[in-house]
């Protein structure tokens, strides 16, 4: 009734033949077939069975106290080698390009160190990685074993038998040959998963002789691999937590700065806390429409516009990141010193608005165990083409250019979070602008109402004052002295001036809604009209107007220009 998955040890039983006593394992394969396997009892490790549990528990307690991932793996390989007895135990990490590197190692005295060496992706091809992802442990007691074929019983359909979870499954010729070329007699590989994905391996190697590790010790190692994967994810999270907290604090300051400015660009650029405060970037750019706002060391404007055009055509997501820009965008070779690493955010799907961060080139030397560029050899064996193992593991140094330090997952998350902050600020500003426009509309309505009152209610009394003053001058001129006449004339001029001011106010209120439509206008004629309208006032103030030279004809709005 077992579900599909790794084998379970049902019992240990006496069996006829050379094994005499064997462990009986069972599981169902992915086709639903019940698989039963018999494996002879193996050799005990350095730690006795009664002490094995205490050994694993003590190992985990020590691992939990380590502060860094490197210290974590250095201790892990040491503890695993201690209770399994292998000559060499190393921690191997898969990199983004499929290659791998040795992070930590504990080995028998006299063996050559593998720490820091890189291995090409072809050393562990994709089918092998798929199997490692499915199984926590793979054990090969003797690389010189003789494979035994699996034959279909009479009446069976003869389809390939799924042995993915089998503990006795034969390994590929490439793998066993690879181990022989390295001088390895026996191996055990433990899988390391991070969030369900293959992250790396703990590889145990024995060089002196074959080694069939006891099932109980293998189980302890498998259990430790489970715990290592869980603890590793926790270690990475702890290492990133402080950094993520710093980035979150930056978000809060950035949002506050953006809200204080008319547009978000100024909040991200015009303060000590700015885009260069993120990720250790040495250059940053905000591209809004066709405007480029730059900080730090960046490519020039033409190079940036070419890069943005390429991003517009390429980016189908909110962000894009690479630590080797020139490999995906060849023109970047010309500015790789300043911008080998790129992290780009597209702020709005419908607009070409971007934020770009740049990391400088970091020239490094990678130590490979053999030439990584040498083609993989393929050979035909028994009519089947098979990958052949490498025979050379001589140190091969590669000088790497055009690469920055890799982007961290927490940085990519922080960039996406910043995009949300910017979008939130832009939406807030849009809401504020809507409120301002609504308030402006209400003000315009009130101004129109005031204009109506001014034109009807204020002008009528003014006309009455002006007319009665004129009547008095006409009807009682013989009864008034010169001073009285002068005062009445002054009163009439003041009412006329008041009338002009009201007309000007009404005109000004209409100008706010006047469309800026230009037309060909003779400036000389326009000036003449203005002077004529102002003649009484100009004479009163003893002002003379002179026009020097010839005034042009220009495309402009004559009504507004006349007001000026």
Coordinates of C-alpha atoms in Angstrom, one line a residue:
X1 CA 0.0 0.0 0.0
X2 CA 3.0 2.3 0.0
X3 CA 2.7 5.5 -2.0
X4 CA 5.2 6.3 -4.8
X5 CA 8.5 7.4 -3.3
X6 CA 11.7 6.3 -1.7
X7 CA 12.1 2.7 -0.5
X8 CA 11.1 1.6 3.0
X9 CA 13.1 -1.0 4.9
X10 CA 10.6 -3.6 6.0
X11 CA 12.8 -6.0 7.8
X12 CA 16.2 -7.8 8.0
X13 CA 16.0 -11.4 7.1
X14 CA 18.2 -14.5 6.6
X15 CA 18.4 -15.4 2.9
X16 CA 20.0 -18.2 1.0
X17 CA 23.1 -17.5 -1.0
X18 CA 26.3 -15.5 -0.3
X19 CA 24.5 -12.6 1.4
X20 CA 23.2 -14.9 4.3
X21 CA 21.4 -11.8 5.8
X22 CA 19.8 -8.9 3.9
X23 CA 17.7 -5.8 4.4
X24 CA 14.3 -6.0 2.5
X25 CA 13.2 -2.7 0.9
X26 CA 10.0 -2.0 -0.9
X27 CA 8.3 0.9 -2.7
X28 CA 6.0 1.5 -5.6
X29 CA 7.5 3.1 -8.7
X30 CA 5.9 5.8 -10.8
X31 CA 4.1 3.2 -12.8
X32 CA 2.5 1.8 -9.7
X33 CA 4.5 -1.5 -9.7
X34 CA 5.5 -2.9 -6.3
X35 CA 9.3 -3.1 -6.1
X36 CA 11.1 -5.4 -3.6
X37 CA 14.9 -5.2 -3.2
X38 CA 17.3 -7.2 -1.1
X39 CA 20.5 -5.6 0.0
X40 CA 23.3 -7.2 2.0
X41 CA 24.2 -5.7 5.3
X42 CA 26.9 -3.1 4.9
X43 CA 29.8 -2.0 7.0
X44 CA 29.3 0.2 10.1
X45 CA 30.7 3.6 10.2
X46 CA 33.1 5.0 12.7
X47 CA 30.3 5.6 15.2
X48 CA 28.5 2.7 16.7
X49 CA 24.8 2.2 16.3
X50 CA 23.9 3.0 19.9
X51 CA 25.8 6.3 19.7
X52 CA 24.6 7.2 16.2
X53 CA 21.5 9.1 17.3
X54 CA 23.5 11.2 19.9
X55 CA 26.0 11.9 17.2
X56 CA 23.4 13.3 14.7
X57 CA 21.7 15.3 17.5
X58 CA 25.0 16.8 18.6
X59 CA 25.9 17.6 15.0
X60 CA 22.6 19.5 14.5
X61 CA 23.1 21.5 17.8
X62 CA 26.6 22.6 16.6
X63 CA 25.3 23.5 13.1
X64 CA 22.5 25.7 14.5
X65 CA 25.2 27.8 16.3
X66 CA 27.2 28.6 13.2
X67 CA 26.8 32.2 12.0
X68 CA 27.6 32.0 8.3
X69 CA 26.8 29.5 5.4
X70 CA 30.5 28.8 4.9
X71 CA 31.0 27.9 8.5
X72 CA 27.8 25.9 8.4
X73 CA 29.0 23.7 5.5
X74 CA 32.6 23.4 6.9
X75 CA 31.1 21.9 10.1
X76 CA 28.6 19.8 8.2
X77 CA 31.2 18.0 6.0
X78 CA 33.4 17.4 9.1
X79 CA 30.6 15.8 11.1
X80 CA 29.3 13.7 8.2
X81 CA 32.8 12.4 7.5
X82 CA 33.3 11.7 11.2
X83 CA 30.4 9.2 11.6
X84 CA 30.5 7.7 8.1
X85 CA 34.2 7.1 7.8
X86 CA 34.7 8.3 4.1
X87 CA 38.1 9.6 3.0
X88 CA 36.6 12.8 1.6
X89 CA 33.3 14.7 2.1
X90 CA 32.6 17.9 0.3
X91 CA 29.7 20.4 -0.1
X92 CA 29.0 21.2 -3.8
X93 CA 26.7 24.1 -4.9
X94 CA 25.0 24.3 -8.3
X95 CA 25.4 27.8 -10.0
X96 CA 22.9 29.5 -12.2
X97 CA 24.6 28.4 -15.4
X98 CA 24.5 24.7 -14.4
X99 CA 28.1 24.5 -13.4
X100 CA 29.1 23.9 -9.8
X101 CA 31.7 24.7 -7.2
X102 CA 33.1 23.1 -4.1
X103 CA 32.3 25.2 -1.0
X104 CA 33.7 23.1 1.8
X105 CA 35.6 19.9 2.3
X106 CA 36.9 17.6 5.0
X107 CA 39.4 15.0 3.7
X108 CA 42.0 12.4 4.7
X109 CA 45.5 13.8 5.2
X110 CA 47.5 13.6 1.9
X111 CA 44.6 14.0 -0.5
X112 CA 44.5 17.0 -2.8
X113 CA 42.0 19.7 -1.9
X114 CA 39.0 20.4 -4.2
X115 CA 37.8 23.5 -2.3
X116 CA 37.2 26.4 -4.7
X117 CA 37.3 24.3 -7.8
X118 CA 34.5 24.7 -10.4
X119 CA 33.1 21.9 -12.5
X120 CA 31.3 22.3 -15.8
X121 CA 27.5 21.5 -16.1
X122 CA 28.2 18.5 -18.3
X123 CA 29.8 16.7 -15.4
X124 CA 26.4 16.2 -13.8
X125 CA 23.9 16.2 -16.8
X126 CA 20.2 17.0 -16.4
X127 CA 19.0 13.4 -16.1
X128 CA 21.3 12.9 -13.1
X129 CA 20.1 16.1 -11.5
X130 CA 16.5 15.0 -11.9
X131 CA 17.3 11.8 -10.0
X132 CA 19.1 13.7 -7.3
X133 CA 16.0 15.9 -6.9
X134 CA 13.9 12.8 -6.4
X135 CA 16.2 10.9 -3.9
X136 CA 17.8 12.2 -0.8
X137 CA 20.6 9.7 -0.9
X138 CA 22.4 7.7 -3.6
X139 CA 25.0 5.1 -2.7
X140 CA 27.5 3.3 -4.9
X141 CA 29.5 0.8 -2.8
X142 CA 32.0 -0.2 -5.5
X143 CA 32.6 1.6 -8.8
X144 CA 33.9 -1.7 -10.3
X145 CA 30.6 -3.5 -9.8
X146 CA 29.2 -5.6 -12.6
X147 CA 25.8 -4.5 -13.7
X148 CA 23.1 -7.1 -13.9
X149 CA 20.4 -6.7 -16.6
X150 CA 16.7 -6.7 -15.6
X151 CA 14.7 -9.1 -17.8
X152 CA 11.0 -9.0 -18.4
X153 CA 9.2 -12.2 -17.3
X154 CA 7.3 -14.2 -19.9
X155 CA 4.1 -12.4 -20.8
X156 CA 5.4 -8.9 -19.7
X157 CA 5.2 -6.1 -22.3
X158 CA 9.0 -5.5 -22.1
X159 CA 8.6 -1.7 -21.5
X160 CA 11.5 0.0 -19.6
X161 CA 11.2 -0.6 -15.9
X162 CA 11.1 2.6 -13.8
X163 CA 14.0 2.3 -11.3
X164 CA 14.1 6.0 -10.3
X165 CA 13.8 5.3 -6.5
X166 CA 15.6 2.0 -6.5
X167 CA 18.6 1.7 -4.1
X168 CA 20.2 -1.0 -6.4
X169 CA 19.7 0.9 -9.6
X170 CA 22.8 0.8 -11.9
X171 CA 24.5 4.1 -12.5
X172 CA 25.5 5.4 -16.0
X173 CA 28.7 4.4 -17.6
X174 CA 29.6 8.1 -17.7
X175 CA 29.2 8.5 -13.9
X176 CA 31.1 5.3 -12.9
X177 CA 33.9 6.1 -15.4
X178 CA 34.1 9.7 -14.1
X179 CA 34.6 8.4 -10.6
X180 CA 37.3 5.9 -11.7
X181 CA 39.1 8.7 -13.5
X182 CA 39.1 10.7 -10.3
X183 CA 40.5 7.7 -8.3
X184 CA 37.3 7.1 -6.4
X185 CA 36.4 3.6 -5.3
X186 CA 33.1 4.2 -3.6
X187 CA 30.7 7.1 -3.2
X188 CA 27.6 8.3 -1.4
X189 CA 25.7 11.4 -2.5
X190 CA 23.3 13.4 -0.3
X191 CA 20.8 15.8 -1.9
X192 CA 20.5 19.4 -0.7
X193 CA 17.2 21.2 -1.5
X194 CA 16.3 24.8 -1.0
X195 CA 12.6 25.6 -1.2
X196 CA 12.0 22.3 -3.1
X197 CA 14.7 23.0 -5.7
X198 CA 18.0 21.2 -6.2
X199 CA 20.6 23.5 -4.5
X200 CA 23.6 21.3 -4.2
X201 CA 25.1 18.0 -3.0
X202 CA 27.0 16.5 -0.1
X203 CA 29.4 14.1 -1.9
X204 CA 31.2 11.4 0.1
X205 CA 34.1 9.7 -1.6
X206 CA 36.3 6.8 -0.6
X207 CA 39.6 6.5 -2.4
X208 CA 41.3 3.6 -0.7
X209 CA 38.9 0.8 -1.3
X210 CA 35.2 0.0 -2.0
X211 CA 32.9 0.9 0.9
X212 CA 29.4 -0.4 1.6
X213 CA 28.0 1.8 4.3
X214 CA 25.5 0.2 6.6
X215 CA 21.9 1.0 6.1
X216 CA 21.5 2.5 9.6
X217 CA 24.4 4.9 9.0
X218 CA 23.0 5.8 5.5
X219 CA 19.7 6.5 7.1
X220 CA 21.4 8.8 9.7
X221 CA 23.2 10.6 6.8
X222 CA 19.9 10.9 4.9
X223 CA 18.2 12.3 7.9
X224 CA 21.0 14.8 8.3
X225 CA 20.6 15.8 4.7
X226 CA 17.0 16.7 5.3
X227 CA 17.9 18.8 8.3
X228 CA 20.8 20.4 6.5
X229 CA 18.4 21.5 3.7
X230 CA 16.0 23.0 6.3
X231 CA 18.7 24.6 8.3
X232 CA 20.4 26.0 5.2
X233 CA 17.3 27.8 4.1
X234 CA 17.0 29.2 7.6
X235 CA 20.6 30.3 7.6
X236 CA 20.1 32.1 4.3
X237 CA 17.0 33.7 5.6
X238 CA 18.8 35.0 8.7
X239 CA 21.6 36.3 6.6
X240 CA 19.2 38.2 4.3
X241 CA 16.9 39.4 7.1
X242 CA 19.0 42.3 8.2
X243 CA 19.7 43.3 4.6
X244 CA 16.0 43.1 3.8
X245 CA 15.2 45.2 6.9
X246 CA 17.6 47.9 5.7
X247 CA 16.0 47.9 2.3
X248 CA 12.6 48.2 3.9
X249 CA 13.7 51.2 5.8
X250 CA 15.0 52.7 2.6
X251 CA 11.5 52.2 1.0
X252 CA 9.9 54.1 3.9
X253 CA 12.3 57.1 3.5
X254 CA 11.9 57.1 -0.3
X255 CA 8.2 57.1 0.0
X256 CA 8.2 60.1 2.4
X257 CA 10.6 62.0 0.1
X258 CA 8.5 61.2 -3.0
X259 CA 5.3 62.5 -1.3
X260 CA 7.0 65.8 -0.6
X261 CA 7.8 66.5 -4.3
X262 CA 5.6 67.2 -7.3
X263 CA 6.9 64.1 -9.1
X264 CA 8.4 60.9 -7.8
X265 CA 11.8 61.4 -9.7
X266 CA 12.8 64.2 -7.5
X267 CA 12.1 62.2 -4.3
X268 CA 14.4 59.4 -5.6
X269 CA 17.2 61.7 -6.8
X270 CA 17.5 64.9 -4.8
X271 CA 18.3 63.6 -1.4
X272 CA 21.2 61.9 0.4
X273 CA 19.1 58.8 0.5
X274 CA 18.6 58.1 -3.2
X275 CA 18.7 55.3 -5.7
X276 CA 22.5 54.8 -5.2
X277 CA 21.6 53.8 -1.6
X278 CA 20.3 50.5 -2.9
X279 CA 22.3 47.3 -3.6
X280 CA 25.7 49.0 -3.6
X281 CA 25.0 50.3 -7.1
X282 CA 27.5 52.7 -8.6
X283 CA 25.1 54.1 -11.2
X284 CA 21.3 54.6 -11.5
X285 CA 19.0 56.1 -14.1
X286 CA 15.3 57.1 -14.1
X287 CA 13.9 57.2 -17.7
X288 CA 10.6 59.0 -17.9
X289 CA 9.3 59.5 -21.5
X290 CA 12.4 60.8 -23.3
X291 CA 14.1 62.3 -20.2
X292 CA 17.0 60.6 -18.5
X293 CA 17.8 61.4 -14.9
X294 CA 21.2 60.0 -14.0
X295 CA 23.1 59.4 -10.7
X296 CA 26.7 58.1 -10.3
X297 CA 28.6 56.3 -13.1
X298 CA 26.3 55.3 -16.0
X299 CA 26.6 54.8 -19.8
X300 CA 26.1 58.0 -21.9
X301 CA 22.7 59.1 -23.2
X302 CA 22.9 57.4 -26.6
X303 CA 24.0 54.1 -25.0
X304 CA 21.2 54.4 -22.4
X305 CA 18.5 55.0 -25.1
X306 CA 19.7 52.0 -27.0
X307 CA 19.6 49.9 -23.9
X308 CA 16.1 51.1 -23.0
X309 CA 14.9 50.4 -26.5
X310 CA 16.2 46.8 -26.1
X311 CA 14.5 46.4 -22.8
X312 CA 11.2 47.7 -24.2
X313 CA 11.3 44.9 -26.8
X314 CA 12.6 42.3 -24.4
X315 CA 10.9 42.8 -21.0
X316 CA 7.6 41.0 -20.6
X317 CA 7.8 41.3 -16.8
X318 CA 8.2 44.0 -14.3
X319 CA 11.9 43.5 -13.7
X320 CA 15.0 42.2 -15.5
X321 CA 18.4 41.4 -13.9
X322 CA 21.7 40.1 -15.2
X323 CA 25.3 40.1 -13.9
X324 CA 26.6 39.7 -17.5
X325 CA 24.9 42.3 -19.5
X326 CA 27.2 42.1 -22.5
X327 CA 26.4 38.4 -23.0
X328 CA 22.7 39.2 -23.6
X329 CA 23.1 42.7 -25.0
X330 CA 26.3 42.8 -27.1
X331 CA 26.5 46.7 -27.3
X332 CA 27.1 46.7 -23.6
X333 CA 30.6 45.5 -24.2
X334 CA 31.6 49.1 -24.8
X335 CA 30.6 50.2 -21.3
X336 CA 31.1 47.0 -19.4
X337 CA 33.5 48.6 -16.9
X338 CA 30.6 50.8 -15.6
X339 CA 27.7 48.6 -16.2
X340 CA 28.3 44.8 -16.4
X341 CA 25.4 44.2 -13.9
X342 CA 21.9 45.6 -14.7
X343 CA 18.7 45.5 -12.6
X344 CA 15.9 47.1 -14.5
X345 CA 12.3 48.0 -13.4
X346 CA 9.5 48.8 -15.8
X347 CA 7.3 51.1 -13.7
X348 CA 4.1 51.1 -16.0
X349 CA 3.2 48.6 -18.6
X350 CA 1.7 51.2 -20.9
X351 CA 4.6 53.7 -20.7
X352 CA 8.3 53.4 -21.3
X353 CA 9.2 54.5 -17.8
X354 CA 12.2 52.6 -16.3
X355 CA 14.5 52.6 -13.2
X356 CA 17.9 51.1 -13.9
X357 CA 20.7 50.2 -11.5
X358 CA 24.2 49.4 -12.6
X359 CA 27.0 47.3 -11.0
X360 CA 30.6 47.6 -12.2
X361 CA 32.7 44.9 -13.8
X362 CA 34.4 42.6 -11.3
X363 CA 37.3 40.8 -13.0
X364 CA 37.9 37.4 -11.5
X365 CA 39.8 34.2 -12.1
X366 CA 37.8 30.9 -11.9
X367 CA 39.7 27.7 -11.1
X368 CA 38.2 24.8 -13.1
X369 CA 38.9 21.1 -12.6
X370 CA 39.8 20.7 -16.3
X371 CA 38.9 22.8 -19.4
X372 CA 35.2 23.7 -19.2
X373 CA 35.0 24.5 -22.9
X374 CA 36.2 21.1 -24.1
X375 CA 33.3 19.4 -25.9
X376 CA 31.6 16.4 -24.2
X377 CA 32.6 13.1 -25.8
X378 CA 30.0 10.8 -27.1
X379 CA 30.6 7.1 -27.8
X380 CA 28.5 4.3 -29.2
X381 CA 28.4 1.3 -26.8
X382 CA 26.3 -1.8 -27.7
X383 CA 24.6 0.3 -30.4
X384 CA 23.6 3.1 -27.9
X385 CA 25.2 6.5 -27.9
X386 CA 26.4 7.4 -24.4
X387 CA 28.1 10.4 -22.8
X388 CA 31.7 9.6 -21.9
X389 CA 33.4 10.8 -18.7
X390 CA 36.2 13.4 -18.6
X391 CA 39.7 12.1 -18.2
X392 CA 41.5 15.3 -17.4
X393 CA 41.1 17.2 -14.1
X394 CA 44.2 19.4 -14.4
X395 CA 43.7 22.9 -13.0
X396 CA 42.5 25.2 -15.7
X397 CA 42.3 28.9 -14.9
X398 CA 39.8 31.1 -16.7
X399 CA 40.0 34.9 -16.6
X400 CA 36.4 36.2 -16.5
X401 CA 35.6 39.7 -17.7
X402 CA 32.3 41.5 -18.4
X403 CA 30.7 40.2 -15.2
X404 CA 29.5 42.0 -12.0
X405 CA 28.9 40.4 -8.6
X406 CA 25.6 38.4 -8.8
X407 CA 22.3 40.0 -7.8
X408 CA 20.8 38.5 -4.6
X409 CA 17.3 37.2 -4.4
X410 CA 16.5 39.7 -1.6
X411 CA 17.6 42.5 -3.9
X412 CA 15.3 41.4 -6.7
X413 CA 12.4 41.3 -4.2
X414 CA 13.3 44.7 -2.8
X415 CA 13.3 46.2 -6.3
X416 CA 9.8 44.8 -7.0
X417 CA 8.7 46.2 -3.6
X418 CA 10.1 49.7 -4.6
X419 CA 8.1 49.6 -7.8
X420 CA 4.9 49.0 -5.8
X421 CA 5.9 52.0 -3.5
X422 CA 6.4 54.2 -6.6
X423 CA 3.1 53.2 -8.2
X424 CA 1.4 53.9 -4.8
X425 CA 2.9 57.4 -4.7
X426 CA 1.9 58.1 -8.3
X427 CA -1.7 57.0 -7.6
X428 CA -1.7 59.2 -4.4
X429 CA -0.5 62.2 -6.4
X430 CA -3.1 61.5 -9.1
X431 CA -5.8 61.5 -6.4
X432 CA -4.4 64.8 -5.0
X433 CA -4.4 66.3 -8.5
X434 CA -8.0 65.2 -9.0
X435 CA -9.0 66.9 -5.7
X436 CA -7.1 70.1 -6.7
X437 CA -8.9 70.1 -10.1
X438 CA -12.3 69.6 -8.4
X439 CA -11.5 72.6 -6.1
X440 CA -10.4 74.6 -9.1
X441 CA -13.6 73.8 -10.9
X442 CA -15.6 75.0 -7.8
X443 CA -13.4 78.2 -7.7
X444 CA -14.2 78.9 -11.3
X445 CA -17.9 78.5 -10.7
X446 CA -17.6 80.9 -7.8
X447 CA -15.6 83.3 -10.0
X448 CA -18.3 83.2 -12.7
X449 CA -20.9 83.9 -10.1
X450 CA -18.8 86.9 -8.8
X451 CA -18.4 88.1 -12.4
X452 CA -22.1 88.1 -12.9
X453 CA -22.6 90.1 -9.7
X454 CA -19.9 92.5 -10.6
X455 CA -21.3 93.1 -14.1
X456 CA -24.9 93.6 -13.1
X457 CA -25.0 94.8 -9.5
X458 CA -21.8 96.9 -9.3
X459 CA -22.0 98.6 -12.7
X460 CA -25.5 99.8 -12.3
X461 CA -24.8 102.1 -9.2
X462 CA -21.7 103.3 -10.9
X463 CA -23.6 104.4 -14.0
X464 CA -26.1 106.2 -11.7
X465 CA -23.3 108.1 -9.9
X466 CA -21.7 109.0 -13.2
X467 CA -25.0 110.1 -14.8
X468 CA -26.1 112.2 -11.8
X469 CA -22.7 113.9 -11.6
X470 CA -23.0 114.8 -15.3
X471 CA -26.6 116.1 -14.7
X472 CA -25.4 118.3 -11.8
X473 CA -22.6 119.8 -14.0
X474 CA -25.1 120.4 -16.8
X475 CA -28.0 121.8 -14.8
X476 CA -26.2 123.7 -12.0
X477 CA -23.0 124.8 -13.8
X478 CA -23.9 128.5 -13.2
X479 CA -24.3 127.9 -9.5
X480 CA -21.0 126.0 -9.0
X481 CA -17.6 127.5 -8.6
X482 CA -14.6 126.1 -10.3
X483 CA -13.6 124.0 -7.3
X484 CA -17.1 122.3 -7.3
X485 CA -17.0 121.7 -11.0
X486 CA -13.5 120.1 -10.6
X487 CA -14.6 117.8 -7.9
X488 CA -17.6 116.6 -9.9
X489 CA -15.4 116.0 -12.9
X490 CA -13.0 114.0 -10.7
X491 CA -15.9 112.0 -9.4
X492 CA -17.0 111.2 -13.0
X493 CA -13.4 110.2 -13.9
X494 CA -13.3 107.9 -10.9
X495 CA -16.5 106.2 -11.8
X496 CA -15.2 105.7 -15.4
X497 CA -12.0 104.2 -13.9
X498 CA -14.0 101.9 -11.6
X499 CA -16.0 100.8 -14.6
X500 CA -12.7 100.0 -16.5
X501 CA -11.5 98.0 -13.5
X502 CA -14.7 95.9 -13.4
X503 CA -14.5 95.3 -17.1
X504 CA -10.9 94.2 -16.7
X505 CA -11.8 91.8 -13.9
X506 CA -14.6 90.3 -16.0
X507 CA -12.2 90.0 -18.9
X508 CA -9.5 88.4 -16.7
X509 CA -11.9 85.8 -15.4
X510 CA -12.7 84.8 -19.0
X511 CA -9.0 84.6 -19.9
X512 CA -8.5 81.7 -17.5
X513 CA -10.7 79.6 -19.8
X514 CA -9.4 81.1 -23.0
X515 CA -7.9 78.6 -25.3
X516 CA -4.3 79.3 -26.4
X517 CA -5.1 79.4 -30.1
X518 CA -2.5 81.3 -32.1
X519 CA -3.2 83.4 -35.1
X520 CA -1.1 85.7 -37.3
X521 CA -1.2 89.1 -35.5
X522 CA 0.1 92.5 -36.6
X523 CA 1.8 93.7 -33.4
X524 CA 1.9 97.4 -34.5
X525 CA -1.9 97.4 -34.9
X526 CA -2.4 95.7 -31.6
X527 CA -0.2 98.2 -29.7
X528 CA -2.1 101.0 -31.3
X529 CA -5.4 99.7 -30.0
X530 CA -4.0 99.3 -26.5
X531 CA -2.6 102.8 -26.5
X532 CA -5.9 104.2 -27.7
X533 CA -7.8 102.4 -24.9
X534 CA -5.4 103.7 -22.3
X535 CA -5.1 107.3 -23.7
X536 CA -7.2 109.1 -20.9
X537 CA -5.2 107.4 -18.2
X538 CA -1.8 108.0 -19.9
X539 CA -2.6 111.7 -20.3
X540 CA -3.6 111.9 -16.6
X541 CA -0.3 110.4 -15.6
X542 CA 1.7 112.4 -18.2
X543 CA 3.0 109.3 -19.9
X544 CA 4.2 109.3 -23.5
X545 CA 4.3 106.1 -25.7
X546 CA 6.9 105.8 -28.4
X547 CA 7.4 102.9 -30.8
X548 CA 11.0 102.5 -32.0
X549 CA 11.6 100.6 -35.2
X550 CA 9.2 98.3 -37.0
X551 CA 7.1 95.8 -35.0
X552 CA 6.7 92.3 -36.5
X553 CA 3.7 90.1 -37.4
X554 CA 3.8 87.1 -35.0
X555 CA 1.7 83.9 -34.4
X556 CA 0.1 84.4 -31.0
X557 CA -3.2 84.8 -29.1
X558 CA -4.1 88.5 -29.7
X559 CA -6.6 88.6 -26.7
X560 CA -4.1 87.4 -24.1
X561 CA -1.2 89.4 -25.7
X562 CA -3.3 92.5 -25.5
X563 CA -3.8 92.0 -21.8
X564 CA 0.0 91.7 -21.3

